[in-house]
Short mmCIF file of C-alpha atoms in Angstrom, two decimals:
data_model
loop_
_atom_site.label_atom_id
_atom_site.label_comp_id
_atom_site.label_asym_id
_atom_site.label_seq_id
_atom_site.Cartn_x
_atom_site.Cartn_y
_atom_site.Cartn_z
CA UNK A 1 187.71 -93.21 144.42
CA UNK A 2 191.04 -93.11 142.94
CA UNK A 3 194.14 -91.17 144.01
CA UNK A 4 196.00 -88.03 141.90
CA UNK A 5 196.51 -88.84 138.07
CA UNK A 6 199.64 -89.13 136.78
CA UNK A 7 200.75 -86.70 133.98
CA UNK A 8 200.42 -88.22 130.40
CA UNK A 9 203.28 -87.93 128.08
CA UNK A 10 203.69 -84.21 126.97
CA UNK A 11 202.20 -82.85 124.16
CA UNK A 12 204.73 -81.51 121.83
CA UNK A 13 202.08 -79.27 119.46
CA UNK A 14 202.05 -75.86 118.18
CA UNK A 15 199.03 -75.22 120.35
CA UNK A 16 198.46 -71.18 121.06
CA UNK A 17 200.05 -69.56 123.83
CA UNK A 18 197.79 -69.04 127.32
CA UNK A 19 195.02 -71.34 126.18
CA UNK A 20 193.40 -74.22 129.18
CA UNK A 21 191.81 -77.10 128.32
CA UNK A 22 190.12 -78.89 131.02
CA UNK A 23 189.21 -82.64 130.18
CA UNK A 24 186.85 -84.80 132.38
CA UNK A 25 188.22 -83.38 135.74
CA UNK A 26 186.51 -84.73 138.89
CA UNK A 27 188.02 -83.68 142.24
CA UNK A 28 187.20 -85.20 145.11
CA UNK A 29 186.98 -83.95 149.06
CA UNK A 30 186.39 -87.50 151.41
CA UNK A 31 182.94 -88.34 149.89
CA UNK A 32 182.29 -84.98 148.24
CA UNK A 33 182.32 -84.20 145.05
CA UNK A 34 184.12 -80.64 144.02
CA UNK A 35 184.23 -80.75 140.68
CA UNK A 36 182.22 -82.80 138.73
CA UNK A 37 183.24 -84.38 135.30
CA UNK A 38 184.00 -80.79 134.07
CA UNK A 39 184.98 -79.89 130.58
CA UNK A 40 186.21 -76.34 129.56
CA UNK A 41 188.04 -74.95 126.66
CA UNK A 42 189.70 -71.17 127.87
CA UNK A 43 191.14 -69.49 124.31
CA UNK A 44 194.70 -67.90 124.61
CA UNK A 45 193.65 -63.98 124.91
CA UNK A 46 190.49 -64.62 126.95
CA UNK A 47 188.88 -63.48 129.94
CA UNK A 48 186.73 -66.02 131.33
CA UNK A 49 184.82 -65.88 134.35
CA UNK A 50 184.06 -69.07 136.52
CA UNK A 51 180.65 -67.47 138.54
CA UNK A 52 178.44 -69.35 140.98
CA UNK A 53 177.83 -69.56 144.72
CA UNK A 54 180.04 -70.79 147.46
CA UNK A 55 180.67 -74.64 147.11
CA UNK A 56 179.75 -74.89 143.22
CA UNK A 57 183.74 -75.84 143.01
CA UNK A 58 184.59 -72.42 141.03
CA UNK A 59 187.60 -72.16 143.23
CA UNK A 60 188.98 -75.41 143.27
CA UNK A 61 188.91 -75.50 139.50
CA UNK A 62 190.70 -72.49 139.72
CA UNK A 63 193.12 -73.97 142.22
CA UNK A 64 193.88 -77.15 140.10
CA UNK A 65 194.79 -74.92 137.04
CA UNK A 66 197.51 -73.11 139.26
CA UNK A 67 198.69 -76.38 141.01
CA UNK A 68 197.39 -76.35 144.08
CA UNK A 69 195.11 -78.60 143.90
CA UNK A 70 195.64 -81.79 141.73
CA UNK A 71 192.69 -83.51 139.84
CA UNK A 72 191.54 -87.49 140.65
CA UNK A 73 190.36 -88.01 137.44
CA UNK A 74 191.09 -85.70 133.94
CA UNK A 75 193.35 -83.72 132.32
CA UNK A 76 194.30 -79.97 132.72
CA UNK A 77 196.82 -78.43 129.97
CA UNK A 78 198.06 -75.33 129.54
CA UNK A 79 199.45 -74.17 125.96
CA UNK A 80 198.93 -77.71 124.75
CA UNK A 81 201.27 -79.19 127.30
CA UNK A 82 199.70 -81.28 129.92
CA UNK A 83 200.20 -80.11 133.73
CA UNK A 84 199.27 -83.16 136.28
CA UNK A 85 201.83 -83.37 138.51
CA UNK A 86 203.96 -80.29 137.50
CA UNK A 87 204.02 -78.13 140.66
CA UNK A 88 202.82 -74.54 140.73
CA UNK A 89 205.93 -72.83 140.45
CA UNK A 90 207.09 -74.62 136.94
CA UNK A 91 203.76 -73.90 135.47
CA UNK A 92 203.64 -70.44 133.46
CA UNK A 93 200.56 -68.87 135.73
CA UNK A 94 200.09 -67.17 138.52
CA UNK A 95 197.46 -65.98 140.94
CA UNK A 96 196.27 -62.89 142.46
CA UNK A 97 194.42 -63.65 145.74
CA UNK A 98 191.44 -61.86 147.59
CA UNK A 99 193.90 -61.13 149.86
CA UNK A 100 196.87 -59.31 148.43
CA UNK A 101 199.94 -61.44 150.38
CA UNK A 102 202.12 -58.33 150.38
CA UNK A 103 205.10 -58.47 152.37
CA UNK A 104 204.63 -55.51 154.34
CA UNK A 105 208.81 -54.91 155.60
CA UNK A 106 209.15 -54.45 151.66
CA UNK A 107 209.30 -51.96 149.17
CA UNK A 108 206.36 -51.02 146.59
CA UNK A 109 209.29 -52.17 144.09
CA UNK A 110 210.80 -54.57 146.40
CA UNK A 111 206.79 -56.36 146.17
CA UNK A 112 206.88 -56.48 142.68
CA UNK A 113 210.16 -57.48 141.74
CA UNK A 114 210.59 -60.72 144.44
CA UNK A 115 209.03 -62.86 141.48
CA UNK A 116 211.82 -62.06 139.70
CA UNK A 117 214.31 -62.45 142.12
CA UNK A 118 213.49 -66.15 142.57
CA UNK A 119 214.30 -66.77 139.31
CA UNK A 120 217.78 -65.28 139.55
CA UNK A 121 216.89 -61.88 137.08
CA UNK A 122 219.66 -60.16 136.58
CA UNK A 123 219.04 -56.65 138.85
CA UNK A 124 219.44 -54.36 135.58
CA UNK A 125 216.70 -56.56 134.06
CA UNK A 126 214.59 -56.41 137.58
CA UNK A 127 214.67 -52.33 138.24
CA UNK A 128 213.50 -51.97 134.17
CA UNK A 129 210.89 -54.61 133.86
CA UNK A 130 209.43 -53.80 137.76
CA UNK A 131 209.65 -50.11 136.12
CA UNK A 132 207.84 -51.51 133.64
CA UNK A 133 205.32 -53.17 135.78
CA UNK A 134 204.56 -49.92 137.65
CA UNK A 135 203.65 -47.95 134.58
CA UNK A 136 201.42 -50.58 133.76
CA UNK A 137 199.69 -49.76 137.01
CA UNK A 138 200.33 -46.27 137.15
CA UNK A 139 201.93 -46.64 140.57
CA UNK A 140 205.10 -45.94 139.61
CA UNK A 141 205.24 -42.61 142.19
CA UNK A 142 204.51 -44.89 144.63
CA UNK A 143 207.84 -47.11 144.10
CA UNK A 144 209.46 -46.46 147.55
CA UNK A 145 206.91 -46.74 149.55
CA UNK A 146 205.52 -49.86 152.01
CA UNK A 147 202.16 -51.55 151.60
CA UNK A 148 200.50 -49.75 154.75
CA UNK A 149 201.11 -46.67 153.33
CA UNK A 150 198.73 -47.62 150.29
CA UNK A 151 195.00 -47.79 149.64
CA UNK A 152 193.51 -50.98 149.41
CA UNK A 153 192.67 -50.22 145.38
CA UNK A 154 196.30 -49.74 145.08
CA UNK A 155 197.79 -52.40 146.88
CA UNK A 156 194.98 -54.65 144.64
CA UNK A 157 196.85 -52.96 141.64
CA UNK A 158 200.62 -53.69 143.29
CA UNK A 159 199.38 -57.52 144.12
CA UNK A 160 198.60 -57.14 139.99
CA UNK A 161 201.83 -56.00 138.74
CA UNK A 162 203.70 -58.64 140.62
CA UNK A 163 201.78 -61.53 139.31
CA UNK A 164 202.13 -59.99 135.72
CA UNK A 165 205.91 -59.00 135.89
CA UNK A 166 206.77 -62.99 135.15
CA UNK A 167 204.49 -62.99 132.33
CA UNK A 168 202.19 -65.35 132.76
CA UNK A 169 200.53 -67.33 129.75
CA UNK A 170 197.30 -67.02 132.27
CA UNK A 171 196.66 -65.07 134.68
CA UNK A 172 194.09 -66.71 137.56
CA UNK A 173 192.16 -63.99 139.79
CA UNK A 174 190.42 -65.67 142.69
CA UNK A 175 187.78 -63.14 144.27
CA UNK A 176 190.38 -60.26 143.86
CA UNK A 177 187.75 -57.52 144.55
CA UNK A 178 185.64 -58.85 147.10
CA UNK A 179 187.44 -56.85 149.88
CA UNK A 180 187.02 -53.20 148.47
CA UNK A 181 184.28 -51.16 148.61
CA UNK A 182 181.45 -50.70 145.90
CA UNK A 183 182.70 -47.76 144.02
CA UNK A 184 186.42 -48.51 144.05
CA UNK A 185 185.39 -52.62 142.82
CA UNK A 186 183.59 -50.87 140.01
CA UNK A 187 186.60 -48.70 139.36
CA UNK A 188 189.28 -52.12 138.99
CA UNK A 189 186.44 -53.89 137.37
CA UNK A 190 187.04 -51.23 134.35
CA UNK A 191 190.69 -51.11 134.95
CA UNK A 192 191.34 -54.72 135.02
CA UNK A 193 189.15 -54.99 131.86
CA UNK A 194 191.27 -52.67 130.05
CA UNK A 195 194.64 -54.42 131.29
CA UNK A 196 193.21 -57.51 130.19
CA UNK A 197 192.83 -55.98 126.64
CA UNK A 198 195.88 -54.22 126.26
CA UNK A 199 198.02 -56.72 127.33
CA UNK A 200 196.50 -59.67 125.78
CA UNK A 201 197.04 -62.08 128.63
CA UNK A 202 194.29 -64.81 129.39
CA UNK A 203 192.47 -64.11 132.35
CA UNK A 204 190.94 -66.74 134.47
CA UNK A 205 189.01 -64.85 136.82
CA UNK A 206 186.21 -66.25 139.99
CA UNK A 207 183.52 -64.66 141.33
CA UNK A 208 180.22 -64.80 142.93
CA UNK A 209 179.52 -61.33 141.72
CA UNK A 210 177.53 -61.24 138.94
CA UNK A 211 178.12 -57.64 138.03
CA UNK A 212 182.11 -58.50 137.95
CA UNK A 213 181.35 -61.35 135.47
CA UNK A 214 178.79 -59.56 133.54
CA UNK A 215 181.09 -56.05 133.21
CA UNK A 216 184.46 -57.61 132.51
CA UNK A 217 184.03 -61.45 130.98
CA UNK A 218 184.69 -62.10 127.50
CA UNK A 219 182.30 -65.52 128.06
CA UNK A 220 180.96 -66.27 131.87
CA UNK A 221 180.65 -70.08 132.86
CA UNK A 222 178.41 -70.58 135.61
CA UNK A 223 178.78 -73.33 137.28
CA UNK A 224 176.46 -75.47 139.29
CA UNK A 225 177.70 -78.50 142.14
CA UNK A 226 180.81 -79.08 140.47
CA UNK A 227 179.73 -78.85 136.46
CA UNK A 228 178.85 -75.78 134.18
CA UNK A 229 175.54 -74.93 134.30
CA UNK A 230 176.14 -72.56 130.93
CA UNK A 231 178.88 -71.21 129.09
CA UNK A 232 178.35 -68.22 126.75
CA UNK A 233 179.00 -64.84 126.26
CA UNK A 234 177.50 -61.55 128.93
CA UNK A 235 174.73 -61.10 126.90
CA UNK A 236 173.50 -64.19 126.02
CA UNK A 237 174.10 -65.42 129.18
CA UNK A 238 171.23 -62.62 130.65
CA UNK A 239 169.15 -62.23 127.65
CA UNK A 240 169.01 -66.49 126.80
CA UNK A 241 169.58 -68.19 130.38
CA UNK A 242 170.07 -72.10 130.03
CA UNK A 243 167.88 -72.86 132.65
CA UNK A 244 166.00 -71.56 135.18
CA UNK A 245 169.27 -72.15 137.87
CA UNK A 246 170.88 -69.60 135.19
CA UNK A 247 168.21 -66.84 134.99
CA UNK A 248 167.53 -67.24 138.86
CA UNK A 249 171.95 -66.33 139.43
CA UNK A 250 172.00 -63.63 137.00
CA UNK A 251 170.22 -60.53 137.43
CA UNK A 252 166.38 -60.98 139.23
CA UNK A 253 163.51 -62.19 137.83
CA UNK A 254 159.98 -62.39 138.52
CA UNK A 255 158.92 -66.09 138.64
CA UNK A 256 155.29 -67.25 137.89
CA UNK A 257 154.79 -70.80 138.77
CA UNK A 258 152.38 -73.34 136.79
CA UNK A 259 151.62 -76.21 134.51
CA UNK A 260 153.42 -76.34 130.72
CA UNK A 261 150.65 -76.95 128.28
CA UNK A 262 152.48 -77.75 125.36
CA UNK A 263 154.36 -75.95 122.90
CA UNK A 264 155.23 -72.54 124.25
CA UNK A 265 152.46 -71.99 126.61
CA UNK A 266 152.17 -72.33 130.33
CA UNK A 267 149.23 -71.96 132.60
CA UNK A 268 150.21 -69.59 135.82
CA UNK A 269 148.28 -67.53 137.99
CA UNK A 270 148.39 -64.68 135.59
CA UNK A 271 146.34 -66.71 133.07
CA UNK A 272 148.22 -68.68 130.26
CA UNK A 273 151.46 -67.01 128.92
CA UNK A 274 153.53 -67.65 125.79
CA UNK A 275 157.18 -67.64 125.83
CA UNK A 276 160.24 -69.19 124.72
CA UNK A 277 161.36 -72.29 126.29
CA UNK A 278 165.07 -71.68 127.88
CA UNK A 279 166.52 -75.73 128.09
CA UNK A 280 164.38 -78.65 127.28
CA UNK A 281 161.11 -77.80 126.43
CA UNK A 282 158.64 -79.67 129.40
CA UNK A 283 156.37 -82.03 128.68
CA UNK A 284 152.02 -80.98 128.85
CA UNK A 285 151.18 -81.58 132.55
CA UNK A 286 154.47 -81.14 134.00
CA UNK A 287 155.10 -78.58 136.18
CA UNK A 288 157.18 -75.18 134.66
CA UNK A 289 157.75 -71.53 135.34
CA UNK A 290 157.48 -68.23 133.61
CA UNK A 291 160.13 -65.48 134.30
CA UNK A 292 160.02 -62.11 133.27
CA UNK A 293 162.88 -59.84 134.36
CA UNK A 294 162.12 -56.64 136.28
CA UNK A 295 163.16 -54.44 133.43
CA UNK A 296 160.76 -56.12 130.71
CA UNK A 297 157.61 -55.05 133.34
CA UNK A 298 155.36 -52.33 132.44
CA UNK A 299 152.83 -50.30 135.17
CA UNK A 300 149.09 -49.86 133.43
CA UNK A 301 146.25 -48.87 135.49
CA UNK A 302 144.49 -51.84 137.32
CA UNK A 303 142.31 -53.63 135.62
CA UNK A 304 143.84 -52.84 132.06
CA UNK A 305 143.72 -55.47 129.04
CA UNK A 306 147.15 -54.01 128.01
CA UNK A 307 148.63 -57.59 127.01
CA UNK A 308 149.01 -60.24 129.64
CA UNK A 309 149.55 -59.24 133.27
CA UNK A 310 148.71 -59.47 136.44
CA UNK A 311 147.21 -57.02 139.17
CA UNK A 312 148.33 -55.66 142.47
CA UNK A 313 149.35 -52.79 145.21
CA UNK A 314 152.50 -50.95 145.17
CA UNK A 315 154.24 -51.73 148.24
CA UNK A 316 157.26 -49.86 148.05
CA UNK A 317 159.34 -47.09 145.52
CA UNK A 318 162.94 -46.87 145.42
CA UNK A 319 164.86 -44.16 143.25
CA UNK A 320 167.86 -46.09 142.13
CA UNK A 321 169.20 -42.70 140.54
CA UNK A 322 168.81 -43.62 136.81
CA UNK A 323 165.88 -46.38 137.54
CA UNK A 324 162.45 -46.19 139.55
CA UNK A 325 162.30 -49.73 141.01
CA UNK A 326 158.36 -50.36 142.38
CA UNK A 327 157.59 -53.39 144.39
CA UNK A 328 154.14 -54.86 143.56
CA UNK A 329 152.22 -57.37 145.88
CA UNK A 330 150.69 -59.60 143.41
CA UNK A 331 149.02 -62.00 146.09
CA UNK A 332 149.73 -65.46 147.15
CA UNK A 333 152.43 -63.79 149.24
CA UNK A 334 155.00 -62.67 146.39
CA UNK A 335 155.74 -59.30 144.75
CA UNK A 336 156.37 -58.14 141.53
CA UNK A 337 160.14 -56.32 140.90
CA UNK A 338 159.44 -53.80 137.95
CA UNK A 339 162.34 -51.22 137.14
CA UNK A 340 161.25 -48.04 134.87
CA UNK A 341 164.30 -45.68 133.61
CA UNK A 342 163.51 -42.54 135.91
CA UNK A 343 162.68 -39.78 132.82
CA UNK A 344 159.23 -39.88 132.65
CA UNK A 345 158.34 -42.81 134.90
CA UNK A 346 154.82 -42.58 135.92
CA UNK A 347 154.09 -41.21 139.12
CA UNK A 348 153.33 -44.18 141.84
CA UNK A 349 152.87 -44.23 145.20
CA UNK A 350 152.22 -46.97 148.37
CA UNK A 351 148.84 -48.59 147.93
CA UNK A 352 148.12 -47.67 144.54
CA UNK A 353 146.22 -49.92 142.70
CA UNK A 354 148.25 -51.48 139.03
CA UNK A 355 148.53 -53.64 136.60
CA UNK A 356 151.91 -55.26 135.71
CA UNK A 357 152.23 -56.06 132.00
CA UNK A 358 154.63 -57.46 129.98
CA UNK A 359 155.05 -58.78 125.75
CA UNK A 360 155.37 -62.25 125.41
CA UNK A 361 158.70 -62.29 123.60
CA UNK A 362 160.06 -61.06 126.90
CA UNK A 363 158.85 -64.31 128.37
CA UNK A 364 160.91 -67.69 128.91
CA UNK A 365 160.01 -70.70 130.26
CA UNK A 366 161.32 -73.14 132.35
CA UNK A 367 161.38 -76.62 134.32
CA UNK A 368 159.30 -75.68 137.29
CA UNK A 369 161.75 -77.81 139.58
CA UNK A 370 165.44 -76.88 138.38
CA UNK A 371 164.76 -73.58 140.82
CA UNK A 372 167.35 -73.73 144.00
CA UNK A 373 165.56 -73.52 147.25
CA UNK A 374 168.48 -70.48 148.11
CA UNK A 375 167.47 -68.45 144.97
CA UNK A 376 166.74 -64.93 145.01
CA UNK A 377 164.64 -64.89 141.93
CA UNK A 378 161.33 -63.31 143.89
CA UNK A 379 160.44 -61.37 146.80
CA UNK A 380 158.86 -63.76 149.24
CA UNK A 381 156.30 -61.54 151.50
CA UNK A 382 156.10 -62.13 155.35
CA UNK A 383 152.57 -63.49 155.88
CA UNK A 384 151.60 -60.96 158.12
CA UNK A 385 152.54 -58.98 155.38
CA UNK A 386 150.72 -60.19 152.67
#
């Protein structure tokens, strides 16, 4: 296991402003591997999205862009110039933190323009561009005032301006969100979406949140024990999963497990099902697994030859304001997720007998065994339950 790399010669090309290139970087913890061999090309005006669960090494990818971290093996630059060994405060990035770090004896303004008093800015210059930096947030009423005295969606949005007012070539957001509550996150999701835009900074943002990723990314890598699992834009990402570790992460699906028979069939409880193969297409014999999310389900009557399906008993409704989600024990102690836009929804209720059904081309197919044990793909039924 080797030590830090030492930084290459620097690159002296016209490469674009605010792009990352990450090149073979392992990082290692003792005997654990972080990050894995990871490769990643960020384009200057991007906002990316590093999503996966806690340990997949999302964050300390993140961390070795800014500096705090340094890579054993690889190469990180940023605007074509190679950054091992440069420390974080010579690199043109910064970082907004889940927690804000504002220095509560200071000013609203005093907050935002420290960054620029480090680097010796001239105090005309600071009062205009921290000026500046508050319109940007619309907080600008809110100059004079100290941290306490703010929301926690504004102080997000002061601990924002501060890491812009140095203009950054990138701007790295590490779990910025996760403290605030559900309707103000989906309120900065929007807002930090449209900053993004308008401003035309690359955004390296991390999450385990897949509605973040999905609402604000540009392209989402998930990553997966220190690689990417799958890089690709929102909505490829959820309509064309990689693999079944993919499909499992983003959204729910409903998970049938069986034997691949060749070609684009698989045999499952439901019968034999057609789909499209998401990965490397299994061999006949080996084990696979059919997913169909929620939202592709249709409720017949039971017993219906509407198209392939399977039967079983409503075992709960929830009104999710615009969607009816039903819960459907299909046996063998799993239930069915299907979600029905409200308007004109048929009318279910506990114990009714139905028929889930589903078209084929809503069907993909997977490895049966690249499925984490922690997934959250299916609802598993207590036994005394089922």
């Amino acid at each position: 296991m080797s030590g830090p790399v030492s930084a290459p010669a620097q690159s002296t090309t016209d490469a674009p402003t605010g792009g990352v290139e990450i090149s073979g970087v392992t990082k290692y913890y003792g005997d654990a591997t972080a990050v894995d061999r990871l490769s990643l090309s960020i384009r200057p005006g991007e906002f990316l999205s590093l999503l996966g669960p806690s340990g997949c090494g999302k964050t300390t990818t993140l961390r070795m862009i800014a500096g705090f971290e340094h890579p054993d093996e690889g190469d990180i630059r940023l605007s074509g110039r190679s950054v091992l060994g440069l420390p974080p405060h010579k690199r043109e990035v910064n970082t907004v933190f889940q927690a804000y770090a504002l220095f509560p004896h200071m000013t609203v303004a005093e907050n935002v323009a420290y960054g620029l008093q480090q680097r010796k800015v001239s105090k005309a210059e600071q009062r205009e561009r921290v000026a500046e930096a508050l319109d940007m947030v619309q907080l600008r009423r809110f100059a004079d005032r100290k941290p306490t005295q703010l929301s926690g969606g504004q102080q997000q949005r002061i601990a924002l301006s501060r890491a812009l007012i140095n203009r950054p070539s990138v701007l790295l957001l590490d779990e910025p969100l996760a403290a605030l509550d559900r309707q103000l996150r989906e309120e900065m999701q929007l807002e930090l979406k449209l900053l993004q835009a308008r401003l035309g900074t690359t955004f390296v943002f991390v999450t385990h949140d897949q509605a973040e990723a999905l609402s604000m990314s540009d392209r989402i890598a998930v990553m997966r024990a220190g690689r990417i699992e799958q890089l690709a834009a929102p909505a490829d990402i959820y309509a064309e999963p990689a693999s079944a570790y993919v499909a499992s992460f983003i959204g729910q699906q409903n998970f049938l497990h069986g034997t691949a028979l060749g070609g684009d069939a698989v045999d499952t409880v439901a019968g034999t099902l057609h789909g499209r193969w998401g990965g490397e297409q299994g061999l006949p014999g080996s084990t696979a697994v059919a997913a169909i999310r929620p939202e592709f389900v249709r409720l017949a009557a039971a017993g219906s030859s509407d198209g392939p399906g399977i039967d079983g008993t409503v075992l709960g409704v929830s009104h999710l304001g615009e969607t009816l989600q039903v819960a459907v024990d299909v046996g063998r102690e799993q239930a069915f997720l299907v979600r029905i836009p409200a308007p004109g929804a048929p009318a279910v209720a506990v114990g009714d007998a139905v028929r889930c059904t589903w078209s084929p081309s809503d069907v993909r197919i997977f490895a049966g065994d690249d499925i984490p044990e922690t997934s959250t793909h299916v609802i598993a039924l207590p036994k005394e339950a089922a």
